[in-house]
Amino acid sequence: MRKPILIAGGGPVGLTLGLLLEHVYKVPVDIIDRQLAPTHHPQAHFMNLRTMEILKTHLPSLHEQILDMAAPPSQWRDYVYCSCVMGQELARVDQFGPGIKAPPASHGFRNELCESLHDLSPTQPVHFPQHKFEHLLGSFVAEAGLNFERGIELTCLDANGPQVRVNLRNVQSGQEEVREYDHVIGCDGAHSKVRQRTNIEMQGPPKLQSLVNVHFTSQKLSNHAKNSPAMLYFVFNPKIIGVLIAHDLAKGEWVFQIPCFPADPKNPLSEYSKATCEKLIRAAANSDESSSVDVDIHSIGYWEMQAQVATSYDAFNKRVFLAGDAAHRFPPAGGFGMNTGIQDAHNLAWRLARHIHGAPSQLNDYSKERQPIAEATTKLSMKNFERTLRVPTALHVSYTSAQHLMNVTQTTAFQLLPNPFRQTIMSTAMAAGSAHLRAVDDPTSTLGQHLHRRVREIVLRRKAIGMLFYPWDIGYAYDKPFPESSDEALDQSHLFSTKENPHGFTSIVQVGGRLPHHWITVNGKVVSTLDLPQLVLKDCPSYSLLVTDPSWLEKKYTMEIPTVLLVNEEISSNNAIIATFNNKKNSLGDSPISALLLRPDGHVAFVWKNIDEVTPKAVNAILEA
Ligand SMILES: Cc1cc2nc3c(=O)[nH]c(=O)nc-3n(C[C@H](O)[C@H](O)[C@H](O)COP(=O)(O)OP(=O)(O)OC[C@H]3O[C@@H](n4cnc5c(N)ncnc54)[C@H](O)[C@@H]3O)c2cc1C
């Protein structure tokens, strides 16, 4: 059978899109990836609240497995600034903040964060490495029977005829074949061939920084960290400045991010051999070189930090689309890259599915809605990146001085020097610039005390990079300004409204925004309001009408879309699904709302205050607009 859709790229975004289209919305797809096997090299590790909500609603067993496999939240709620992991801590900050309780020692690890977020969301963010997520997605894709072909590369795309023609090359045999599809979705990452072939440009500055990342295991380091764990260790000492990410303390897995100034652009990994990386990791682990920290390196990667967004997310009259890194590249500060990509897939899947099922689809709005989100997220990530630089600046090892040094190294005179000389000059200059960091480990040093004070002032006042960004993760609305990335807002990005702190973030009902979460009971089962689009789903994703005024039932309207009556007391109806609020005081929002139209992705399409205006004609008029 010829499939209508090709997904080029089986990374986290392509595989999630494939599952949503075929497994959830019954639209057959082909997925290809040029790699023969999934990567083992970690990149993303933070899955935010909205991503987890999407998975919980549409792919609940995948969501459960992630929660089962992810590290316990008590192991990753802190960020630490230190001279080395086993040495002096300069400052430690609890990124969850006061709204999230620390669990009692006897607590089973899985639900502590879910419980605290109970009124905000039916799930929680997780610290879960991308390569493990991709493996899990791969097994769900296989189990659901999707056609996922590895070792197949898209080399050419032509959409000038009635169909989109693609040339696919088998990377092992070199054999080429031509196939035709109604739609091709480029989920093929930062260097997207689909994007190149559709002449869509990326806008934004060239690369911001080059980094080497090293995946390794160390039992000794993990055993030490287990006593006072953290997700990130920002390390500053005369031998190394970098960030250690504790991926899995039980298995001893870590990733070390090392900023390089500069890496040889032609051969970036040449300066970071296994032996060099081991030495640098030991220097980040322990200042005492005689202590033999075990280091087993699995892989060394190189990546360039960028801040660019595609000028459009579609081409060729909505027959070709981009999603994920193919459409945007953010600095990873805040962890938005993969999350935004999965949320692109969520926005695109229901539109494409409705189009293929023959329902009005608003394919036009995919680019219109998601592209501004990426532009705003770029600004947010840049602001976060700026905030990560505050501690190094306070320690007088600023990014700007390193950049100046990098500019010198790019002069012709420097480039003419033989490579060993260049390396010696670079490392001597870098070491000279950070020699004063020795004072951090000396309790009698006035400079050391001064540096400690400066760092604590920034970190404890939450002026450095944060981890949780509720207003941006779940508070944005399409067609409305994105929450402002001001310092004042970012200092408080981890706060959500609780009895103790009523001034934190609260979800509100707004057109274009995600429907706020409430616990409700439907047919005797406790679910979230976020689950409603999946509860009413019959293959073709459908809008639904949510009515909160029971008097509306007396009108006995026949609606063309599923109707849910959301009330405090159980009543009976043949025309509507009855859902009761679990907290009897609940309503959908502070202002009176009689009904709303819900999109298949759980975003609000329209709000009625006056129940008399909620008629089949009014609903159809909005759906046809
Ligand atoms: C160090 C680091 C840390 C990060 N941390 C986070 C984080 O905590 N949270 C977060 O959300 N994001 C994070 N990110 C970003 C995240 O890794 C990316 O946004 C994510 O990988 C994008 O997924 P994707 O599926 O769009 O693209 P990719 O993961 O790049 O996948 C693209 C796939 O397409 C395939 N492909 C490419 N070209 C072709 C072709 N021509 N034909 C067929 N197949 C092709 C590739 O083989 C690949 O499998 C981080 C990134 C880095 C570098």
XYZ file of C-alpha atoms and ligand atoms in Angstrom:
678
model
C 0.000 0.000 0.000
C 1.336 3.456 -0.886
C 1.648 5.560 2.269
C 0.569 9.222 2.128
C 3.354 10.554 4.374
C 7.130 10.182 4.557
C 8.914 11.259 7.736
C 12.585 11.870 6.921
C 14.589 11.436 10.139
C 13.936 9.008 12.981
C 15.269 11.089 15.879
C 13.042 11.920 18.867
C 10.879 14.303 16.823
C 10.407 12.063 13.756
C 9.548 8.993 15.847
C 7.096 10.904 18.068
C 5.422 12.346 14.965
C 5.230 8.859 13.438
C 3.570 7.418 16.550
C 1.060 10.277 16.756
C 0.134 9.989 13.076
C -0.116 6.239 12.656
C -0.651 4.771 16.128
C -2.920 7.516 17.498
C -4.596 8.997 14.387
C -4.476 5.941 12.077
C -2.655 7.679 9.219
C -0.037 5.326 7.716
C 3.512 6.682 7.458
C 6.950 5.603 6.302
C 9.848 6.720 8.510
C 13.443 6.634 7.275
C 16.754 7.378 8.978
C 20.191 7.327 7.432
C 21.794 5.898 10.578
C 21.923 2.111 10.784
C 21.416 2.096 14.546
C 20.200 4.595 17.124
C 22.863 6.757 18.726
C 24.319 5.935 22.152
C 25.816 9.387 22.535
C 23.677 11.509 24.881
C 22.442 14.999 24.000
C 19.184 16.207 25.571
C 18.395 14.987 29.062
C 15.526 17.167 30.264
C 11.943 16.507 29.151
C 9.753 19.392 30.210
C 6.240 19.413 31.602
C 4.436 20.036 28.287
C 6.318 17.232 26.526
C 5.411 14.816 29.316
C 1.769 15.973 29.202
C 1.594 15.296 25.459
C 3.037 11.811 25.946
C 0.706 11.099 28.869
C -2.386 12.115 26.875
C -1.633 10.322 23.615
C 0.981 7.651 24.385
C 0.253 6.751 28.031
C 2.266 3.528 28.215
C 5.365 5.241 26.792
C 4.865 7.994 29.396
C 4.614 5.415 32.201
C 7.805 3.682 31.091
C 9.699 6.977 31.040
C 8.547 7.716 34.600
C 9.604 4.217 35.667
C 13.044 4.484 34.067
C 13.890 8.138 34.820
C 16.166 9.133 37.685
C 14.422 9.935 40.998
C 13.760 13.698 41.245
C 15.649 13.967 44.552
C 18.795 13.167 42.547
C 18.462 16.049 40.120
C 16.686 18.932 41.852
C 19.940 20.815 42.592
C 22.576 22.605 40.514
C 26.011 22.897 42.092
C 28.804 25.421 41.447
C 32.135 24.058 42.635
C 35.886 23.895 42.184
C 35.472 20.169 41.441
C 32.744 17.607 42.189
C 34.661 16.100 45.115
C 35.987 19.475 46.293
C 34.730 22.853 47.498
C 31.119 23.785 46.758
C 30.785 27.475 45.965
C 26.996 27.379 45.926
C 24.121 24.920 45.580
C 20.604 25.820 44.504
C 17.427 23.758 44.758
C 15.900 24.363 41.329
C 12.502 22.914 42.310
C 11.996 25.690 44.866
C 9.807 25.721 47.962
C 6.628 24.476 46.199
C 8.019 20.974 45.788
C 8.504 19.009 48.976
C 11.548 16.870 49.579
C 10.297 13.296 49.995
C 10.569 11.475 53.314
C 13.396 8.938 53.310
C 10.924 6.035 53.064
C 9.181 7.452 49.976
C 9.110 5.391 46.777
C 11.040 7.631 44.415
C 8.728 7.899 41.462
C 5.867 10.109 42.517
C 7.299 12.822 44.729
C 7.346 15.441 41.970
C 3.992 14.349 40.474
C 2.383 14.761 43.897
C 3.643 18.302 44.370
C 2.549 19.328 40.874
C -0.838 17.601 41.324
C -2.912 20.783 40.876
C -0.852 22.147 37.989
C -0.383 19.102 35.783
C -1.177 15.385 35.692
C 2.512 14.581 35.234
C 6.016 15.929 35.883
C 9.187 16.879 34.010
C 11.937 14.233 33.939
C 15.707 14.007 33.734
C 15.923 11.266 31.114
C 18.711 11.028 28.518
C 17.761 11.442 24.875
C 19.494 8.230 23.735
C 17.402 6.195 26.212
C 14.250 8.019 25.084
C 15.103 7.265 21.439
C 15.627 3.559 22.230
C 12.263 3.472 23.991
C 10.561 5.288 21.101
C 12.171 2.805 18.699
C 10.676 -0.154 20.557
C 7.227 1.489 20.680
C 7.438 2.206 16.949
C 8.284 -1.464 16.296
C 5.555 -2.722 18.641
C 2.957 -0.473 16.987
C 3.965 -1.967 13.609
C 5.152 1.273 11.973
C 7.409 0.997 8.930
C 10.731 2.446 10.143
C 13.597 1.869 7.693
C 17.117 2.449 8.977
C 20.115 3.003 6.692
C 18.010 4.958 4.179
C 19.041 8.521 3.371
C 16.937 11.141 1.632
C 19.217 12.665 -1.009
C 16.841 14.655 -3.188
C 13.319 16.078 -3.074
C 11.188 17.522 -5.857
C 7.656 18.784 -5.300
C 7.011 20.488 -8.636
C 4.666 17.713 -9.817
C 1.380 16.574 -8.235
C 3.257 14.399 -5.694
C 6.413 14.960 -3.662
C 9.149 12.836 -5.277
C 12.072 11.783 -3.109
C 15.311 10.015 -3.951
C 16.280 7.569 -1.239
C 19.715 5.956 -1.016
C 20.491 2.756 0.832
C 23.638 3.737 2.766
C 24.992 0.169 2.742
C 24.376 -0.926 -0.841
C 24.421 2.564 -2.384
C 21.238 1.675 -4.299
C 18.883 4.569 -5.062
C 15.114 4.456 -5.424
C 12.498 7.086 -6.174
C 9.257 7.208 -4.193
C 6.261 9.543 -4.216
C 4.247 10.835 -1.273
C 1.450 13.333 -0.634
C 3.539 14.903 2.142
C 7.160 14.797 3.276
C 8.076 15.943 6.770
C 11.686 16.957 7.395
C 12.587 15.773 10.901
C 16.154 15.357 9.734
C 17.919 17.552 12.246
C 20.042 20.685 12.152
C 21.567 20.036 8.700
C 18.209 19.077 7.189
C 18.368 17.980 3.557
C 14.600 18.548 3.286
C 15.103 22.165 4.347
C 17.964 22.641 1.885
C 15.931 21.134 -0.972
C 13.006 23.445 -0.265
C 15.295 26.506 -0.098
C 14.000 27.475 3.333
C 16.569 29.696 5.034
C 17.641 29.744 8.668
C 17.765 33.157 10.325
C 19.932 34.084 13.286
C 23.560 34.628 14.239
C 26.287 32.141 13.242
C 27.617 29.712 15.869
C 27.820 31.049 19.421
C 30.164 28.509 20.953
C 31.794 25.149 20.250
C 31.613 22.374 22.801
C 33.014 18.905 23.186
C 30.847 16.472 25.132
C 32.173 13.289 26.642
C 29.991 10.363 27.739
C 31.644 8.302 30.473
C 31.032 6.168 33.540
C 32.727 6.583 36.883
C 31.657 4.605 39.940
C 33.820 6.559 42.363
C 32.464 9.913 41.204
C 28.882 8.598 41.322
C 29.301 7.123 44.791
C 30.564 10.473 45.995
C 27.735 12.390 44.264
C 25.022 10.079 45.675
C 25.537 11.642 49.112
C 24.576 15.118 47.897
C 23.337 14.677 44.343
C 22.701 17.309 41.661
C 21.803 17.332 37.967
C 24.551 19.769 36.939
C 27.958 20.506 38.427
C 29.461 23.733 37.066
C 33.185 23.239 37.639
C 35.709 26.086 37.885
C 39.359 25.371 38.614
C 42.669 26.366 37.016
C 42.826 23.117 35.021
C 39.302 22.975 33.659
C 36.082 24.911 33.327
C 33.099 22.867 32.241
C 29.761 21.313 33.204
C 29.312 17.755 34.438
C 25.835 16.295 33.985
C 24.963 13.404 36.299
C 22.894 11.239 33.938
C 22.387 8.136 36.042
C 24.075 7.846 39.424
C 22.906 4.247 39.902
C 24.760 3.197 36.743
C 27.579 5.738 37.185
C 26.763 7.541 33.899
C 27.937 11.118 33.273
C 28.375 13.602 30.453
C 31.042 16.297 30.524
C 30.489 19.456 28.456
C 33.719 21.301 27.715
C 33.570 24.700 26.015
C 36.419 24.941 23.493
C 38.111 28.198 22.496
C 38.581 27.483 19.651
C 38.319 23.972 18.383
C 39.969 23.466 15.022
C 36.909 23.946 12.791
C 38.251 21.419 10.290
C 39.000 18.739 12.832
C 37.311 19.723 16.084
C 37.972 16.490 17.943
C 41.703 16.368 17.175
C 42.547 18.289 20.363
C 40.312 16.116 22.549
C 41.771 12.624 22.464
C 40.544 9.993 24.935
C 43.647 10.558 27.089
C 43.120 14.357 27.170
C 39.445 13.946 28.056
C 40.268 11.489 30.869
C 42.721 14.002 32.308
C 40.179 16.819 32.115
C 37.446 14.692 33.707
C 39.767 13.771 36.594
C 40.569 17.464 37.078
C 36.831 18.223 37.195
C 36.192 15.342 39.590
C 38.907 15.886 42.165
C 41.616 18.479 42.737
C 43.804 15.799 44.327
C 45.475 14.207 41.328
C 46.721 11.279 43.389
C 43.137 10.120 44.023
C 42.454 7.697 41.206
C 38.927 8.438 40.032
C 37.919 5.701 37.588
C 36.921 7.092 34.170
C 35.573 4.866 31.399
C 34.915 6.945 28.264
C 32.190 5.658 25.901
C 32.075 8.390 23.274
C 33.309 11.897 22.531
C 31.187 14.287 20.484
C 31.410 17.844 19.240
C 28.576 20.298 18.761
C 28.063 23.925 17.884
C 25.717 26.120 19.841
C 23.428 28.116 17.571
C 20.337 30.299 17.759
C 18.546 30.056 14.432
C 14.972 29.586 13.224
C 13.688 28.624 9.747
C 11.929 31.444 7.911
C 8.998 29.091 7.214
C 7.997 25.633 8.437
C 6.314 24.602 5.182
C 6.898 24.701 1.444
C 5.340 23.613 -1.846
C 1.774 24.475 -0.933
C 1.737 22.663 2.451
C 3.071 19.406 1.027
C 6.462 19.643 2.729
C 6.900 20.536 6.403
C 9.775 20.915 8.850
C 9.775 19.980 12.547
C 12.347 19.840 15.350
C 15.983 20.817 14.813
C 15.335 20.971 11.062
C 13.287 24.089 11.859
C 15.128 25.563 14.860
C 18.412 25.349 16.754
C 18.533 26.815 20.245
C 21.345 27.076 22.758
C 20.590 24.162 25.120
C 20.357 26.523 28.125
C 16.971 25.619 29.582
C 16.624 22.421 27.527
C 14.132 23.538 24.881
C 15.422 21.940 21.631
C 13.926 18.462 21.736
C 10.942 19.634 23.786
C 9.994 22.297 21.241
C 10.470 19.723 18.457
C 8.095 17.234 20.103
C 5.594 20.047 20.561
C 5.951 20.907 16.833
C 5.120 17.268 16.067
C 2.058 17.469 18.324
C 0.806 20.598 16.535
C 1.420 19.150 13.061
C 0.117 15.593 13.614
C -3.568 16.394 14.164
C -3.648 18.875 11.265
C -2.111 16.380 8.847
C -4.322 13.573 10.140
C -7.483 15.643 9.653
C -6.295 16.569 6.156
C -5.686 12.917 5.219
C -9.016 11.840 6.811
C -10.740 14.524 4.683
C -11.707 16.946 7.488
C -10.942 20.710 7.482
C -7.363 20.819 8.695
C -5.901 24.342 8.969
C -2.542 23.126 7.646
C -1.732 26.810 7.057
C -1.650 27.494 10.762
C 1.154 25.045 11.607
C 3.932 27.392 10.487
C 1.962 30.442 11.646
C 1.689 29.054 15.173
C 4.948 27.186 15.691
C 7.462 29.517 14.007
C 6.829 32.455 16.411
C 7.114 30.025 19.334
C 10.591 29.029 18.110
C 11.594 32.672 17.674
C 10.480 33.489 21.198
C 12.130 30.329 22.569
C 15.382 31.380 20.885
C 15.224 34.670 22.797
C 14.467 32.810 26.019
C 17.369 30.373 25.446
C 19.722 33.270 24.659
C 18.671 35.012 27.860
C 19.280 31.752 29.747
C 22.675 31.424 28.084
C 23.510 34.959 29.251
C 22.474 33.945 32.775
C 24.797 30.909 32.679
C 27.685 33.329 32.066
C 27.091 35.327 35.259
C 28.983 32.951 37.553
C 32.075 32.679 35.299
C 32.036 36.471 34.993
C 31.872 36.805 38.794
C 34.840 34.433 39.000
C 36.732 36.567 36.450
C 36.850 33.780 33.863
C 34.394 35.365 31.520
C 33.237 34.100 28.182
C 34.159 37.508 26.696
C 37.855 37.135 27.602
C 37.838 33.656 26.118
C 36.191 35.090 22.999
C 38.930 37.772 22.772
C 41.500 35.016 22.984
C 39.637 33.134 20.284
C 39.703 36.222 18.035
C 43.497 36.387 18.415
C 43.790 32.735 17.463
C 41.884 33.376 14.281
C 44.387 35.928 12.983
C 46.538 34.866 10.035
C 49.753 35.209 12.075
C 48.460 32.748 14.689
C 47.162 30.336 12.068
C 50.613 30.213 10.424
C 52.175 28.773 13.594
C 52.617 24.990 13.702
C 49.778 23.208 15.528
C 51.751 22.133 18.669
C 52.814 25.786 19.239
C 49.254 26.993 18.820
C 48.022 24.478 21.371
C 50.724 25.398 23.893
C 50.031 29.138 23.523
C 46.293 28.544 23.915
C 46.523 26.336 26.994
C 49.076 28.652 28.651
C 46.869 31.700 28.021
C 43.743 29.882 29.272
C 45.558 28.613 32.391
C 46.922 32.105 33.116
C 43.364 33.454 32.856
C 42.090 30.981 35.444
C 45.097 30.571 37.800
C 43.408 32.727 40.458
C 40.681 30.050 40.815
C 43.125 28.175 43.053
C 42.029 30.603 45.790
C 38.536 29.060 45.789
C 39.901 25.954 47.535
C 41.923 27.937 50.099
C 39.795 28.743 53.186
C 42.362 31.330 54.378
C 42.429 33.267 51.104
C 40.641 36.631 51.092
C 40.269 36.360 47.318
C 38.752 32.887 47.749
C 36.212 34.182 50.280
C 35.384 37.098 47.995
C 34.785 34.747 45.043
C 32.587 32.442 47.157
C 30.510 35.450 48.231
C 30.089 36.717 44.671
C 28.951 33.326 43.382
C 26.544 32.736 46.273
C 24.995 36.149 45.719
C 24.144 35.269 42.120
C 23.139 31.652 42.596
C 21.119 31.884 45.805
C 19.191 34.889 44.475
C 18.373 32.700 41.430
C 20.093 35.079 39.018
C 21.873 32.250 37.178
C 20.333 29.608 34.894
C 17.168 27.888 36.179
C 15.618 24.506 35.354
C 11.830 24.910 35.485
C 10.043 27.426 33.281
C 6.308 26.940 33.908
C 5.030 30.168 32.259
C 6.907 29.299 29.036
C 6.333 25.509 29.116
C 2.590 25.515 29.686
C 1.544 29.168 29.886
C 1.941 30.323 26.276
C -0.948 30.808 23.850
C -0.833 30.849 20.061
C -1.499 34.275 18.537
C -0.645 35.967 21.847
C 2.674 37.450 22.962
C 4.986 34.807 24.447
C 5.707 35.331 28.167
C 8.445 37.931 28.502
C 11.993 36.626 29.084
C 12.850 39.361 31.582
C 15.252 38.741 34.456
C 12.495 39.379 36.946
C 10.297 36.697 35.348
C 13.154 34.216 34.993
C 14.182 34.620 38.651
C 10.727 33.240 39.525
C 10.199 30.799 36.666
C 10.102 27.822 39.082
C 7.225 29.167 41.196
C 3.692 27.918 40.710
C 0.618 28.870 42.650
C 0.072 26.959 45.908
C -1.754 27.740 49.170
C 1.567 28.862 50.667
C 2.532 30.903 47.601
C -0.596 32.095 45.780
C 1.450 34.446 43.550
C 3.241 31.800 41.501
C 2.279 30.705 37.991
C -1.358 29.615 37.423
C -2.782 28.160 34.209
C -5.627 30.222 32.830
C -8.213 29.595 30.140
C -7.195 31.628 27.100
C -7.829 31.204 23.390
C -4.755 29.542 21.868
C -3.526 28.322 25.267
C -3.449 24.781 26.633
C -6.631 23.931 28.555
C -5.706 24.114 32.267
C -5.420 20.795 34.048
C -8.142 19.697 36.500
C -8.750 16.227 37.869
C -12.129 14.983 36.667
C -14.054 11.705 36.707
C -15.418 10.246 33.478
C -17.284 6.922 33.574
C -15.923 6.252 37.050
C -12.303 6.827 36.013
C -10.165 9.698 37.296
C -8.480 11.512 34.410
C -7.167 14.989 33.658
C -8.969 17.585 31.542
C -5.847 17.300 29.347
C -6.927 13.734 28.481
C -10.230 14.878 26.917
C -8.995 15.086 23.271
C -7.866 11.456 23.506
C -11.065 10.357 25.294
C -13.271 11.650 22.468
C -10.945 10.391 19.703
C -12.244 8.073 16.985
C -9.358 7.819 14.465
C -9.814 11.293 12.926
C -8.741 13.884 15.529
C -11.756 15.918 16.496
C -12.573 19.266 18.052
C -14.836 18.928 21.074
C -17.257 21.187 22.889
C -16.833 21.561 26.651
C -19.900 22.926 28.400
C -19.899 23.864 32.069
C -23.500 25.084 32.363
C -25.869 22.094 32.806
C -28.891 24.165 31.694
C -27.522 23.877 28.140
C -28.675 20.234 28.032
C -32.301 21.369 28.088
C -31.862 22.812 24.583
C -31.405 19.231 23.300
C -29.107 20.325 20.462
C -27.596 17.738 18.135
C -23.922 18.576 17.759
C -21.605 17.365 14.990
C -18.634 17.153 17.352
C -18.264 15.309 20.679
C -19.687 17.254 23.613
C -18.463 17.001 27.188
C -20.508 18.382 30.065
C -18.114 19.370 32.850
C -20.068 19.757 36.091
C -19.875 19.322 39.848
C -22.605 16.683 40.264
C -23.176 13.558 38.185
C -26.190 13.898 35.838
C -27.357 11.757 32.959
C -27.418 12.652 29.291
C -27.616 10.798 26.003
C -26.036 13.639 24.046
C -22.950 14.431 26.083
C -20.114 12.730 27.908
C -20.492 13.637 31.583
C -17.347 14.632 33.449
C -17.411 15.700 37.095
C -14.820 17.885 38.789
C -13.064 15.980 41.559
C -12.653 19.129 43.587
C -16.231 20.346 43.912
C -15.167 23.978 44.166
C -13.552 23.839 40.795
C -14.559 25.720 37.706
C -12.506 26.086 34.534
C -11.256 29.508 35.505
C -11.783 32.578 37.648
C -13.943 34.411 35.129
C -17.276 32.792 34.275
C -16.953 30.461 31.297
C -20.046 28.696 29.978
C -18.416 26.656 27.253
C -15.313 26.341 25.158
C -14.248 24.729 21.926
C -11.253 22.454 22.378
C -8.803 21.623 19.588
C -7.531 18.063 19.109
C -4.207 19.122 20.685
C -5.896 20.318 23.886
C -5.530 24.027 23.075
C -8.570 26.274 23.405
C -10.100 27.421 20.094
C -12.970 29.569 21.399
C -14.538 30.630 24.711
C -18.212 31.468 25.384
C -19.321 33.394 28.431
C -22.999 33.429 27.485
C -24.501 29.938 27.285
C -27.316 31.103 24.988
C -24.734 31.728 22.263
C -23.551 28.102 22.279
C -25.547 26.733 19.342
C -24.705 24.179 16.628
C -24.681 27.039 14.110
C -22.185 29.071 16.167
C -19.912 26.055 16.656
C -20.007 25.142 12.956
C -19.268 28.738 11.967
C -16.070 28.672 14.041
C -15.034 25.274 12.696
C -15.539 26.381 9.106
C -13.812 29.765 9.520
C 24.601 18.963 24.533
C 23.158 19.109 24.205
C 22.221 19.104 25.230
C 20.877 19.240 24.931
N 19.964 19.224 25.947
C 18.653 19.321 25.669
C 17.663 19.173 26.690
O 17.980 18.948 27.864
N 16.351 19.259 26.340
C 15.977 19.462 25.030
O 14.764 19.549 24.770
N 16.886 19.562 24.035
C 18.208 19.487 24.310
N 19.118 19.504 23.299
C 18.672 19.585 21.894
C 18.246 18.212 21.342
O 19.300 17.288 21.420
C 17.781 18.355 19.898
O 16.889 19.440 19.841
C 17.098 17.078 19.388
O 18.029 16.070 19.109
C 16.334 17.363 18.094
O 15.686 16.210 17.681
P 15.325 15.998 16.129
O 14.617 14.695 16.063
O 14.667 17.216 15.601
O 16.732 15.938 15.386
P 17.919 14.894 15.557
O 17.985 14.378 16.937
O 19.116 15.553 14.992
O 17.488 13.684 14.621
C 17.520 13.808 13.212
C 17.590 12.414 12.607
O 17.521 12.559 11.189
C 18.456 11.678 10.584
N 18.809 12.256 9.272
C 19.503 13.385 9.032
N 19.575 13.618 7.707
C 18.902 12.609 7.096
C 18.620 12.302 5.729
N 19.042 13.084 4.726
N 17.910 11.180 5.457
C 17.472 10.367 6.463
N 17.720 10.624 7.769
C 18.412 11.733 8.083
C 19.614 11.622 11.558
O 20.340 10.420 11.396
C 18.898 11.699 12.911
O 18.614 10.422 13.437
C 20.476 19.388 23.579
C 21.422 19.385 22.551
C 22.752 19.251 22.857
C 23.757 19.249 21.751
